Structures are given as structure tokens and as C-alpha cells.
CSV table of C-alpha atoms and ligand atoms in Angstrom, one decimal:
chain,number,residue,atom,x,y,z
R,1,MET,CA,8.0,72.8,-13.0
R,2,ARG,CA,4.9,71.1,-14.3
R,3,LYS,CA,7.0,68.9,-16.5
R,4,LEU,CA,9.2,67.9,-13.7
R,5,SER,CA,6.3,66.9,-11.3
R,6,LEU,CA,4.8,64.8,-14.1
R,7,ILE,CA,8.1,63.0,-14.5
R,8,ILE,CA,8.3,62.5,-10.8
R,9,LEU,CA,4.7,61.3,-10.7
R,10,GLY,CA,5.5,58.9,-13.6
R,11,ILE,CA,8.4,57.5,-11.7
R,12,ILE,CA,6.4,57.0,-8.6
R,13,VAL,CA,3.6,55.2,-10.5
R,14,LEU,CA,6.1,53.0,-12.3
R,15,THR,CA,7.9,52.1,-9.1
R,16,LEU,CA,4.6,51.2,-7.4
R,17,THR,CA,3.5,49.1,-10.3
R,18,THR,CA,6.8,47.2,-10.4
R,19,ILE,CA,6.5,46.5,-6.7
R,20,ALA,CA,2.9,45.3,-7.0
R,21,LEU,CA,3.6,43.0,-10.0
R,22,ALA,CA,6.9,41.5,-8.6
R,23,PRO,CA,6.4,37.9,-7.6
R,24,THR,CA,5.8,37.6,-3.8
R,25,PRO,CA,8.9,35.9,-2.4
R,26,THR,CA,8.0,32.3,-1.5
R,27,LEU,CA,7.8,31.8,2.3
R,28,ALA,CA,10.2,29.2,3.6
R,29,ALA,CA,8.1,26.1,4.5
R,30,GLU,CA,7.1,26.3,8.1
R,31,ILE,CA,6.7,22.6,8.6
R,32,LYS,CA,9.0,19.9,7.4
R,33,LEU,CA,8.0,16.2,7.6
R,34,SER,CA,9.9,13.1,6.9
R,35,TYR,CA,8.1,10.1,5.3
R,36,ALA,CA,9.8,6.7,5.3
R,37,ASN,CA,9.1,3.8,3.0
R,38,PHE,CA,10.7,0.3,2.7
R,39,PRO,CA,10.7,-0.7,-1.0
R,40,PRO,CA,12.4,1.1,-3.9
R,41,ALA,CA,11.1,4.3,-5.5
R,42,PRO,CA,9.4,2.9,-8.6
R,43,THR,CA,7.1,0.5,-6.6
R,44,PHE,CA,3.5,1.2,-5.7
R,45,PRO,CA,4.0,2.1,-2.0
R,46,CYS,CA,6.4,4.8,-3.1
R,47,VAL,CA,4.3,6.0,-6.0
R,48,GLN,CA,1.4,6.6,-3.6
R,49,MET,CA,3.8,8.3,-1.2
R,50,GLU,CA,4.9,10.8,-3.9
R,51,ARG,CA,1.3,11.5,-4.8
R,52,TRP,CA,0.4,12.2,-1.2
R,53,LYS,CA,3.4,14.5,-0.8
R,54,LYS,CA,2.4,16.4,-3.9
R,55,GLU,CA,-1.2,16.8,-2.8
R,56,VAL,CA,-0.3,17.9,0.8
R,57,GLU,CA,2.3,20.3,-0.4
R,58,SER,CA,-0.1,22.0,-2.9
R,59,ARG,CA,-3.2,21.9,-0.7
R,60,THR,CA,-1.3,23.6,2.1
R,61,GLY,CA,0.0,26.2,-0.2
R,62,GLY,CA,3.7,25.4,0.4
R,63,LYS,CA,3.4,25.6,4.1
R,64,VAL,CA,4.3,21.9,4.5
R,65,VAL,CA,7.3,20.2,2.8
R,66,VAL,CA,7.3,16.4,2.9
R,67,ASN,CA,10.8,14.8,2.5
R,68,THR,CA,10.4,11.2,1.2
R,69,TYR,CA,12.8,8.3,2.0
R,70,PRO,CA,12.1,5.3,-0.3
R,71,GLY,CA,14.1,2.1,-0.3
R,72,GLY,CA,14.5,1.7,3.5
R,73,THR,CA,16.9,4.6,3.7
R,74,LEU,CA,15.2,5.9,6.9
R,75,LEU,CA,13.2,2.9,8.2
R,76,GLY,CA,13.0,-0.7,7.0
R,77,ALA,CA,10.1,-3.2,6.4
R,78,LYS,CA,10.0,-4.6,9.9
R,79,ASN,CA,10.8,-1.6,12.1
R,80,MET,CA,8.5,0.8,10.3
R,81,MET,CA,5.7,0.9,12.9
R,82,ASP,CA,8.1,1.1,15.9
R,83,GLY,CA,10.3,3.6,14.1
R,84,VAL,CA,7.3,5.9,13.6
R,85,ILE,CA,6.1,5.5,17.2
R,86,ALA,CA,9.6,6.4,18.4
R,87,GLY,CA,9.7,9.4,16.1
R,88,GLN,CA,12.6,8.3,13.9
R,89,ALA,CA,10.4,9.3,11.0
R,90,ASP,CA,7.3,11.5,11.2
R,91,ILE,CA,5.4,9.3,8.7
R,92,GLY,CA,5.9,5.7,7.6
R,93,CYS,CA,4.3,3.2,5.2
R,94,LEU,CA,4.1,-0.4,6.4
R,95,CYS,CA,2.9,-3.8,5.2
R,96,MET,CA,0.9,-5.5,7.9
R,97,ALA,CA,1.8,-9.0,6.7
R,98,TYR,CA,5.4,-8.6,8.0
R,99,GLN,CA,4.1,-8.5,11.6
R,100,PRO,CA,1.0,-10.7,11.4
R,101,GLY,CA,0.6,-11.2,15.1
R,102,ARG,CA,0.6,-7.4,15.6
R,103,PHE,CA,-2.2,-6.4,13.3
R,104,ILE,CA,-4.8,-9.2,13.9
R,105,VAL,CA,-8.0,-7.2,13.2
R,106,THR,CA,-6.9,-5.6,9.9
R,107,ASN,CA,-5.1,-8.7,8.8
R,108,ALA,CA,-8.6,-10.3,8.5
R,109,THR,CA,-8.5,-8.7,5.1
R,110,SER,CA,-6.0,-11.4,4.2
R,111,LEU,CA,-8.5,-14.2,4.7
R,112,PRO,CA,-9.7,-15.9,1.5
R,113,LEU,CA,-13.0,-14.0,1.5
R,114,GLY,CA,-13.0,-13.0,-2.2
R,115,ILE,CA,-11.8,-9.3,-2.3
R,116,PRO,CA,-11.9,-8.8,-6.1
R,117,ASN,CA,-9.4,-6.0,-6.6
R,118,ALA,CA,-7.2,-3.4,-4.9
R,119,ARG,CA,-9.8,-0.6,-5.0
R,120,VAL,CA,-12.4,-2.7,-3.1
R,121,GLY,CA,-9.7,-4.1,-0.9
R,122,SER,CA,-8.5,-0.6,0.1
R,123,LEU,CA,-12.0,0.6,0.9
R,124,VAL,CA,-12.9,-2.6,2.9
R,125,LEU,CA,-9.6,-2.3,4.9
R,126,TRP,CA,-10.3,1.4,5.6
R,127,ASP,CA,-13.8,0.8,6.8
R,128,LEU,CA,-12.8,-2.2,8.9
R,129,TRP,CA,-10.1,-0.3,10.6
R,130,TYR,CA,-12.4,2.7,11.1
R,131,LYS,CA,-15.2,0.6,12.7
R,132,TYR,CA,-13.0,-1.4,15.1
R,133,GLN,CA,-10.2,1.2,15.7
R,134,PRO,CA,-8.0,-1.7,17.0
R,135,ASP,CA,-5.5,-1.0,19.8
R,136,GLU,CA,-2.5,-1.7,17.6
R,137,PHE,CA,-3.0,1.7,15.8
R,138,LYS,CA,-3.7,3.7,18.9
R,139,GLN,CA,-0.2,5.0,19.3
R,140,VAL,CA,-0.2,6.6,15.8
R,141,LYS,CA,-2.3,8.8,13.5
R,142,VAL,CA,-3.6,6.7,10.6
R,143,LEU,CA,-3.3,8.7,7.3
R,144,ALA,CA,-4.2,6.0,4.7
R,145,MET,CA,-4.9,2.3,4.4
R,146,PHE,CA,-4.8,0.4,1.1
R,147,THR,CA,-4.2,-3.1,-0.2
R,148,THR,CA,-2.4,-4.8,-3.1
R,149,ALA,CA,-4.4,-6.4,-5.9
R,150,PRO,CA,-5.2,-10.1,-5.2
R,151,THR,CA,-2.1,-12.4,-5.1
R,152,ASN,CA,-0.9,-14.9,-7.8
R,153,ILE,CA,1.9,-17.3,-8.2
R,154,MET,CA,5.0,-16.1,-10.1
R,155,SER,CA,7.6,-18.9,-10.5
R,156,LYS,CA,10.6,-20.2,-12.4
R,157,VAL,CA,8.8,-23.5,-13.0
R,158,PRO,CA,5.3,-23.9,-14.2
R,159,VAL,CA,2.6,-24.6,-11.6
R,160,ARG,CA,-0.4,-26.1,-13.5
R,161,ASN,CA,-2.0,-28.1,-10.6
R,162,LEU,CA,-1.7,-28.8,-6.9
R,163,ASP,CA,0.9,-31.5,-7.5
R,164,ASP,CA,3.3,-29.0,-9.1
R,165,LEU,CA,3.0,-26.9,-6.0
R,166,GLN,CA,3.8,-29.5,-3.3
R,167,GLY,CA,6.9,-28.5,-1.4
R,168,LEU,CA,7.7,-25.6,-3.8
R,169,ASP,CA,9.7,-22.8,-2.1
R,170,LEU,CA,7.8,-19.6,-2.7
R,171,ARG,CA,8.2,-16.3,-0.9
R,172,ALA,CA,5.1,-14.9,0.8
R,173,SER,CA,4.3,-13.3,4.2
R,174,GLY,CA,1.4,-13.2,6.6
R,175,GLY,CA,-2.0,-14.4,5.4
R,176,ALA,CA,-0.7,-15.1,1.9
R,177,ALA,CA,1.9,-17.4,3.4
R,178,GLN,CA,-0.8,-19.4,5.2
R,179,ILE,CA,-2.7,-19.8,2.0
R,180,LEU,CA,0.4,-21.2,0.2
R,181,GLY,CA,0.9,-23.6,3.2
R,182,ALA,CA,-2.7,-24.8,3.0
R,183,TRP,CA,-2.1,-25.7,-0.7
R,184,GLY,CA,1.1,-27.7,0.2
R,185,ALA,CA,3.7,-25.3,-1.0
R,186,ASN,CA,6.6,-24.3,1.3
R,187,PRO,CA,6.1,-20.6,2.1
R,188,VAL,CA,9.3,-18.7,2.8
R,189,GLY,CA,8.7,-15.5,4.8
R,190,MET,CA,10.6,-12.3,4.0
R,191,PRO,CA,9.8,-8.7,3.1
R,192,MET,CA,9.4,-7.9,-0.6
R,193,PRO,CA,12.7,-6.0,-1.2
R,194,GLN,CA,14.7,-9.1,-0.1
R,195,THR,CA,13.0,-11.3,-2.7
R,196,VAL,CA,15.2,-10.0,-5.5
R,197,GLU,CA,18.3,-11.6,-4.0
R,198,ALA,CA,16.5,-14.7,-2.8
R,199,LEU,CA,15.3,-15.4,-6.4
R,200,GLN,CA,18.8,-14.7,-7.9
R,201,LYS,CA,20.4,-17.0,-5.4
R,202,GLY,CA,17.8,-19.7,-5.8
R,203,VAL,CA,16.7,-19.6,-2.2
R,204,VAL,CA,13.1,-19.5,-3.5
R,205,LYS,CA,11.6,-20.7,-6.8
R,206,GLY,CA,9.2,-17.8,-7.0
R,207,LEU,CA,6.8,-15.7,-5.0
R,208,TYR,CA,3.2,-15.1,-4.2
R,209,SER,CA,2.1,-11.5,-4.4
R,210,SER,CA,0.3,-9.0,-6.6
R,211,LEU,CA,1.5,-9.0,-10.2
R,212,GLU,CA,2.6,-5.4,-10.7
R,213,VAL,CA,5.9,-6.6,-9.1
R,214,MET,CA,6.6,-8.6,-12.3
R,215,LYS,CA,7.5,-5.2,-13.9
R,216,ASP,CA,8.4,-3.0,-10.9
R,217,PHE,CA,11.0,-5.5,-9.6
R,218,LYS,CA,11.7,-7.0,-13.0
R,219,PHE,CA,10.7,-10.5,-11.7
R,220,ALA,CA,9.5,-11.3,-15.2
R,221,GLU,CA,13.1,-11.7,-16.2
R,222,THR,CA,13.4,-14.8,-14.0
R,223,CYS,CA,9.8,-15.9,-13.3
R,224,LYS,CA,8.5,-17.0,-16.7
R,225,TYR,CA,5.3,-18.5,-15.3
R,226,VAL,CA,2.3,-16.9,-13.7
R,227,THR,CA,-0.5,-19.1,-12.2
R,228,LEU,CA,-3.7,-17.1,-11.6
R,229,THR,CA,-5.3,-17.7,-8.2
R,230,ASP,CA,-6.5,-14.2,-7.4
R,231,THR,CA,-6.8,-15.2,-3.7
R,232,VAL,CA,-5.9,-12.6,-1.1
R,233,ILE,CA,-4.5,-9.2,-0.7
R,234,TYR,CA,-1.6,-7.7,1.3
R,235,PRO,CA,-2.8,-4.9,3.6
R,236,PHE,CA,-0.8,-1.6,4.1
R,237,ALA,CA,-1.0,1.4,6.4
R,238,VAL,CA,0.4,4.9,6.3
R,239,VAL,CA,0.9,6.1,9.9
R,240,MET,CA,2.1,9.3,11.6
R,241,ASN,CA,3.9,9.8,14.9
R,242,ARG,CA,1.4,11.2,17.4
R,243,ASP,CA,3.4,14.1,18.6
R,244,SER,CA,4.3,15.1,15.0
R,245,TRP,CA,0.5,15.1,14.3
R,246,LYS,CA,-0.4,17.1,17.4
R,247,LYS,CA,2.1,19.8,16.5
R,248,LEU,CA,0.4,20.4,13.1
R,249,PRO,CA,-1.8,23.5,12.8
R,250,LYS,CA,-5.5,22.7,12.5
R,251,ASP,CA,-5.7,23.7,8.8
R,252,VAL,CA,-2.9,21.3,7.9
R,253,GLN,CA,-4.5,18.5,9.9
R,254,LYS,CA,-7.7,19.1,8.0
R,255,VAL,CA,-5.9,18.8,4.6
R,256,MET,CA,-4.5,15.4,5.7
R,257,GLU,CA,-7.8,14.2,7.2
R,258,ASP,CA,-9.7,15.1,4.1
R,259,LEU,CA,-7.1,13.1,2.0
R,260,ARG,CA,-7.4,9.9,3.9
R,261,VAL,CA,-10.1,7.9,2.1
R,262,GLU,CA,-9.3,9.6,-1.2
R,263,GLN,CA,-5.6,8.6,-0.9
R,264,SER,CA,-6.6,5.0,0.0
R,265,GLU,CA,-9.0,4.7,-3.0
R,266,TRP,CA,-6.5,6.4,-5.3
R,267,THR,CA,-3.8,3.8,-4.4
R,268,GLY,CA,-6.2,0.9,-5.0
R,269,ASN,CA,-7.1,2.3,-8.5
R,270,TYR,CA,-3.5,2.9,-9.3
R,271,MET,CA,-2.6,-0.7,-8.3
R,272,ASP,CA,-5.4,-2.2,-10.4
R,273,ASN,CA,-4.4,-0.3,-13.5
R,274,HIS,CA,-0.7,-0.9,-13.0
R,275,VAL,CA,-1.2,-4.7,-12.6
R,276,LYS,CA,-2.8,-4.8,-16.1
R,277,GLU,CA,0.0,-2.7,-17.6
R,278,ALA,CA,2.7,-4.8,-15.9
R,279,MET,CA,1.2,-8.1,-17.1
R,280,ASP,CA,0.9,-6.8,-20.7
R,281,TRP,CA,4.6,-5.9,-20.6
R,282,SER,CA,5.5,-9.3,-19.1
R,283,VAL,CA,3.6,-11.3,-21.7
R,284,LYS,CA,4.6,-9.1,-24.7
R,285,THR,CA,8.2,-8.4,-23.9
R,286,GLN,CA,9.3,-11.1,-21.4
R,287,ASN,CA,7.6,-14.1,-22.8
R,288,VAL,CA,5.8,-14.9,-19.6
R,289,GLU,CA,3.2,-17.7,-19.8
R,290,VAL,CA,-0.1,-17.1,-17.9
R,291,ILE,CA,-1.6,-20.3,-16.5
R,292,ARG,CA,-5.3,-20.5,-15.8
R,293,LEU,CA,-6.7,-23.3,-13.7
R,294,SER,CA,-9.6,-25.3,-14.9
R,295,ALA,CA,-12.9,-24.9,-12.9
R,296,GLN,CA,-12.4,-28.4,-11.6
R,297,GLU,CA,-8.8,-27.7,-10.5
R,298,ASP,CA,-9.8,-24.3,-9.0
R,299,ALA,CA,-12.4,-26.0,-6.8
R,300,LYS,CA,-9.7,-28.3,-5.4
R,301,TRP,CA,-7.6,-25.3,-4.5
R,302,ASP,CA,-10.5,-23.5,-2.9
R,303,ALA,CA,-11.5,-26.5,-0.8
R,304,LYS,CA,-8.1,-26.5,0.9
R,305,LEU,CA,-8.7,-22.9,2.1
R,306,ALA,CA,-12.0,-23.5,3.8
R,307,PRO,CA,-10.4,-24.1,7.3
R,308,LEU,CA,-8.3,-20.9,7.3
R,309,THR,CA,-11.1,-18.5,8.2
R,310,ASP,CA,-12.3,-20.8,11.1
R,311,LYS,CA,-8.7,-21.0,12.3
R,312,TRP,CA,-8.4,-17.2,12.3
R,313,ILE,CA,-11.7,-16.9,14.1
R,314,SER,CA,-10.7,-19.2,17.0
R,315,ASN,CA,-7.3,-17.4,17.3
R,316,ALA,CA,-8.9,-13.9,17.3
R,317,ASN,CA,-11.5,-15.1,19.8
R,318,SER,CA,-8.8,-16.3,22.1
R,319,LYS,CA,-7.4,-12.8,22.0
R,320,GLY,CA,-10.8,-11.4,23.1
R,321,LEU,CA,-11.7,-10.0,19.7
R,322,PRO,CA,-15.2,-10.1,18.2
R,323,ALA,CA,-14.0,-12.5,15.5
R,324,GLU,CA,-17.3,-13.7,14.0
R,325,ALA,CA,-18.6,-10.1,13.8
R,326,ILE,CA,-15.4,-9.0,12.0
R,327,VAL,CA,-15.7,-11.7,9.4
R,328,LYS,CA,-19.3,-10.9,8.9
R,329,GLU,CA,-18.5,-7.2,8.5
R,330,MET,CA,-15.8,-8.0,6.0
R,331,LYS,CA,-18.2,-10.0,3.8
R,332,MET,CA,-20.8,-7.2,4.0
R,333,LEU,CA,-18.1,-4.5,3.1
R,334,ILE,CA,-16.8,-6.6,0.1
R,335,LYS,CA,-20.4,-6.7,-1.3
R,336,LYS,CA,-21.0,-3.0,-0.6
R,337,HIS,CA,-17.8,-1.7,-2.3
R,338,SER,CA,-18.0,-4.2,-5.2
R,339,LYS,CA,-21.2,-2.6,-6.4
Z,1,LIG,C1,4.7,-5.2,-2.2
Z,1,LIG,C2,5.6,-4.7,-1.2
Z,1,LIG,C3,6.5,-3.7,-1.6
Z,1,LIG,C4,6.5,-3.3,-2.9
Z,1,LIG,C5,5.6,-3.7,-3.9
Z,1,LIG,C6,4.7,-4.7,-3.5
Z,1,LIG,N1,3.7,-5.3,-4.2
Z,1,LIG,C7,3.1,-6.1,-3.4
Z,1,LIG,C8,3.6,-6.1,-2.2
Z,1,LIG,C9,3.1,-6.9,-1.1
Z,1,LIG,C10,4.0,-7.3,-0.1
Z,1,LIG,O1,4.3,-6.6,0.7
Z,1,LIG,C11,4.6,-8.6,-0.2
Z,1,LIG,O2,5.3,-8.9,0.6
Z,1,LIG,O3,4.2,-9.4,-1.1
């Protein structure tokens, strides 16, 4: 009898231990979110998207699943903002340069005011948006803001001086396109993903953007010249549909709010490092020539840009915006974040 009860006790103990040690079955995600992006997966807007997805999924303990749609499979470059407002995607990543008239305040970051890199650009853009909270973002929840590294000329023909640039067809959008125009080039506007075909067909002779695209879009295979100008950045935003945001539980909202500045700065840092890596690759394996302007030539280029900020100010003033204050704020923020 004693032996039997010991055996029974043993079985009970074993069973309980097995139950206690068994992995708890993973709960099915309660919340599924779609995240749309316009360029292909290996490019920086999508790299930051995957990082955000990973952070949100782990910080919410698997309660949230983010399904990502790179390459314009859910929403494209130009309908990103309206698509998110309409709820075709919960979240979307957009480049403000593709709708310059729509994002006047935040596009002030594309004025030639000397943003030195993507980390500073991203923090300046974030602070500028936060301070002015412009109407154009009122219909969405802003989840991150970041910028590219400063723009440079990538071309099939060498650009060594302003003469080489006259009438040259180069792809650019928004503020960057205005800068090219001021230098006498012929800016051709189109979103980045269409540039691959435009270069192949010879519709453009090059482009004006941040240099990590030399590797990520393999532009180094056709554009054998890079002229360093380090002039302006392209501003981006990650936005969420308002109703999708309101439906989230408070703890999930907190995870996303806490991530906002961190994600913006992370993306700036990633961009700055990736530009270096992409240019090393371009020079070493693709025979790309990097052209540096002399101080004298550089001064000539800079002089052509002087009227652009005044032009932006008078346009923004006419829309009832505190334009001078915005430019002043920008200069202060660039200094503050460059320290
Ligand atoms: C950009 C857009 C998509 C993917 C990679 C990119 N690197 C820089 C940009 C900036 C941009 O939108 C543009 O049009 O130059």
C-alpha cells in the first residue's frame, strides 16, 4: 500500500512539473497592423521600417504584429499620405519632397541652411515638426521623422564646374530640384524608384540625392561620377491612420510614442554610416570617380543659392506661416544638434 501511494505521488509530482515547465503556448497576436513603403526592401526607408517592426513586436511582447509592404505593393510614393488617411494602410512612410506644396513647414529642412548629416537633419526635422505641429499632419499620428544625408550629384558624365551642369537632365524632387535649377541644371521630377528606368532609358543623365543609393539601387553601375556638394536633405515621415491609432491599447501607444525620437535618430545614424559604406563600395568595386570642387568653384555654387531661402520665406508668408521664425528656428536647431 505504501509503495503504491509513493508511486502515485511520484506520478502526480512528475505530471505537475511537466505542466509547469512546458512552454506557455504563444498567444495569437491581438493586433495586426499594415505598414506601407514605396521603395524596394534593401533601401533605407525599408531598413528603418523593419527595425521599427522588430522593436514594436518585441516591446509589446508579441501582442502586436506589423506586416510590412515594401516596394509600393500597398501604397506608392505619391499616394502614401492620402492612402494612410483613408485607411488603405495603418502606417505609411512618405518622402515630403514628392508633394512639396503639401508639406511647406517641414520642407523648410530642404533649404540650403547647412544640415551637416542625416542624424542632425532627422533631429532638426523632428523638433521643427514638434514645435509648429503644422496642419498637414493633423489628420494622422506621426510616428517618426527623419532625413537623408545631404545630397550630391551622381552622373554618367563628369560635372567638374557650373558649365558642365548647364542644362544637364538630372532627377531630383522638391527642395533639391530647386537647388539644381538655381545652378542651371534641368531638374526632372520623379520619385526615387522610377529613377532606375529613367537612367537606363537615358531620360536623365544622373540624379541628385543622398549617396547610399549608389549601392542600394546599383546606380554606381551607370553613374561613374559623383560631384560632392553636400547641400540639402530629403525629409521623410512615418504616419499612422488616426482611427488605427485610437484603437490601440494605452500600453501599445506608449511603446510607439517612446520610440518616436529614438527611431528618428536611429535612422539618421544608419543613413550616415551606410553612405560611407556605399561610397567605399562604389569607389573600390565600381570605379566611381569622386569630384571635389575647389573652394573658389564652391563659392560660385553657393552664391547661386542665396535667393532660395528668401523665396521660400515670401511664399510661406503668403500662406500665413511664420516664415522668418521657422528659418531662425532651423538655424538654431542645426547648431544645437551639431554639438
Ligand atoms: C530615397 C528614396 C527612396 C529610397 C532611398 C532613398 N535615398 C534617398 C532618397 C530620397 C528621395 O526620396 C529622393 O527622391 O531622392
